[in-house]
C-alpha positions as a Python dict, from the first residue, in 0.01 Angstrom:
ca = {
    (1, 'M'): (0, 0, 0),
    (2, 'F'): (-110, -364, -66),
    (3, 'D'): (-465, -519, -66),
    (4, 'T'): (-310, -853, -29),
    (5, 'K'): (-83, -1007, 231),
    (6, 'V'): (207, -1265, 179),
    (7, 'A'): (252, -1501, 496),
    (8, 'I'): (489, -1770, 536),
    (9, 'V'): (423, -1977, 853),
    (10, 'L'): (707, -2198, 968),
    (11, 'R'): (689, -2478, 1235),
    (12, 'N'): (871, -2358, 1544),
    (13, 'D'): (1083, -2656, 1589),
    (14, 'L'): (1289, -2651, 1258),
    (15, 'K'): (1679, -2629, 1252),
    (16, 'N'): (1807, -2308, 1097),
    (17, 'W'): (1889, -2475, 770),
    (18, 'Q'): (1549, -2605, 742),
    (19, 'L'): (1374, -2284, 816),
    (20, 'L'): (1569, -2098, 515),
    (21, 'N'): (1514, -2413, 272),
    (22, 'V'): (1148, -2420, 349),
    (23, 'T'): (1112, -2049, 318),
    (24, 'A'): (1269, -2061, -13),
    (25, 'F'): (1070, -2338, -149),
    (26, 'L'): (724, -2173, -7),
    (27, 'M'): (807, -1836, -171),
    (28, 'S'): (881, -2006, -502),
    (29, 'G'): (537, -2128, -507),
    (30, 'I'): (377, -1801, -442),
    (31, 'V'): (579, -1647, -729),
    (32, 'A'): (468, -1939, -938),
    (33, 'Q'): (98, -1865, -854),
    (34, 'Y'): (131, -1494, -877),
    (35, 'P'): (421, -1397, -1122),
    (36, 'D'): (300, -1049, -1138),
    (37, 'I'): (430, -1008, -793),
    (38, 'I'): (778, -993, -923),
    (39, 'G'): (925, -634, -1020),
    (40, 'E'): (1174, -522, -1265),
    (41, 'P'): (1535, -632, -1283),
    (42, 'Y'): (1800, -462, -1062),
    (43, 'I'): (2079, -275, -1194),
    (44, 'D'): (2379, -133, -1010),
    (45, 'R'): (2581, 175, -1073),
    (46, 'D'): (2821, -13, -1308),
    (47, 'K'): (2526, -145, -1516),
    (48, 'N'): (2528, -500, -1375),
    (49, 'I'): (2205, -678, -1396),
    (50, 'Y'): (2046, -871, -1103),
    (51, 'N'): (1746, -1064, -1087),
    (52, 'P'): (1404, -908, -998),
    (53, 'L'): (1262, -948, -658),
    (54, 'S'): (910, -968, -529),
    (55, 'R'): (732, -631, -518),
    (56, 'Q'): (548, -716, -220),
    (57, 'P'): (711, -781, 115),
    (58, 'A'): (621, -1115, 293),
    (59, 'I'): (590, -1181, 659),
    (60, 'V'): (760, -1468, 834),
    (61, 'L'): (590, -1636, 1131),
    (62, 'T'): (606, -1925, 1340),
    (63, 'A'): (376, -2173, 1508),
    (64, 'D'): (354, -2499, 1675),
    (65, 'Q'): (246, -2804, 1517),
    (66, 'D'): (-128, -2764, 1619),
    (67, 'T'): (-127, -2397, 1514),
    (68, 'I'): (10, -2481, 1171),
    (69, 'A'): (-243, -2749, 1139),
    (70, 'K'): (-520, -2506, 1178),
    (71, 'V'): (-356, -2245, 941),
    (72, 'H'): (-358, -2528, 706),
    (73, 'S'): (-731, -2600, 766),
    (74, 'R'): (-846, -2252, 754),
    (75, 'A'): (-667, -2199, 412),
    (76, 'L'): (-837, -2499, 285),
    (77, 'E'): (-1190, -2396, 428),
    (78, 'R'): (-1149, -2049, 259),
    (79, 'G'): (-1025, -2188, -72),
    (80, 'V'): (-696, -2024, -57),
    (81, 'T'): (-431, -2205, -263),
    (82, 'T'): (-107, -2235, -51),
    (83, 'S'): (234, -2352, -80),
    (84, 'L'): (275, -2651, 163),
    (85, 'Y'): (595, -2829, 271),
    (86, 'V'): (570, -3142, 475),
    (87, 'E'): (817, -3292, 717),
    (88, 'E'): (886, -3601, 483),
    (89, 'M'): (1004, -3390, 196),
    (90, 'F'): (1342, -3323, 387),
    (91, 'S'): (1447, -3684, 304),
    (92, 'T'): (1391, -3647, -83),
    (93, 'G'): (1638, -3491, -318),
    (94, 'H'): (1440, -3361, -603),
    (95, 'D'): (1095, -3252, -738),
    (96, 'A'): (940, -3544, -851),
    (97, 'A'): (1032, -3715, -506),
    (98, 'N'): (894, -3416, -314),
    (99, 'R'): (560, -3474, -507),
    (100, 'E'): (549, -3833, -460),
    (101, 'V'): (604, -3816, -74),
    (102, 'F'): (363, -3517, -55),
    (103, 'G'): (95, -3721, -209),
    (104, 'Q'): (101, -3986, 39),
    (105, 'F'): (-73, -3769, 308),
    (106, 'S'): (-385, -3590, 353),
    (107, 'P'): (-469, -3260, 542),
    (108, 'D'): (-548, -3475, 837),
    (109, 'D'): (-223, -3662, 870),
    (110, 'A'): (32, -3421, 691),
    (111, 'K'): (312, -3323, 925),
    (112, 'V'): (346, -2949, 779),
    (113, 'V'): (645, -2766, 863),
    (114, 'G'): (585, -2459, 642),
    (115, 'I'): (284, -2297, 470),
    (116, 'A'): (285, -1994, 251),
    (117, 'L'): (-22, -1799, 117),
    (118, 'R'): (-109, -1464, -52),
    (119, 'A'): (-450, -1357, 19),
    (120, 'E'): (-662, -1028, 71),
    (121, 'K'): (-540, -909, 399),
    (122, 'R'): (-845, -955, 615),
    (123, 'V'): (-865, -1326, 485),
    (124, 'A'): (-498, -1378, 545),
    (125, 'D'): (-498, -1235, 889),
    (126, 'K'): (-786, -1482, 982),
    (127, 'I'): (-608, -1793, 831),
    (128, 'I'): (-277, -1717, 1017),
    (129, 'K'): (-431, -1624, 1366),
    (130, 'G'): (-239, -1785, 1630),
    (131, 'A'): (104, -1768, 1442),
    (132, 'K'): (371, -1524, 1583),
    (133, 'M'): (623, -1315, 1401),
    (134, 'H'): (950, -1503, 1365),
    (135, 'P'): (1214, -1403, 1593),
}
């Protein structure tokens, strides 16, 4: 049904609250990059209006630190723009602080805890190789 795949890869040692927090942040980056991914508002039987949601499903995967670093590297090598969350962002409290701490690292030393991408299925599958479905 879709020519592309949305994939979120989370580091396998995160606490539950971190998993949920990082997933939400990463998916917001995908939506920002691809606003056409959002469908129409939802309306219930009583005509209450709710926010539109993504038209395309996302898969959530898990990986160890080495594998997630490889996913990051493969995305960069293929020129796929990603949403990225580094460990140090857990200690900040707002967007400007997140960007400040994010800018202190390069791909070689970033402690990536989550990465999300949307790419053509074949390309996405090569990038996320080694990650497993999240339990």
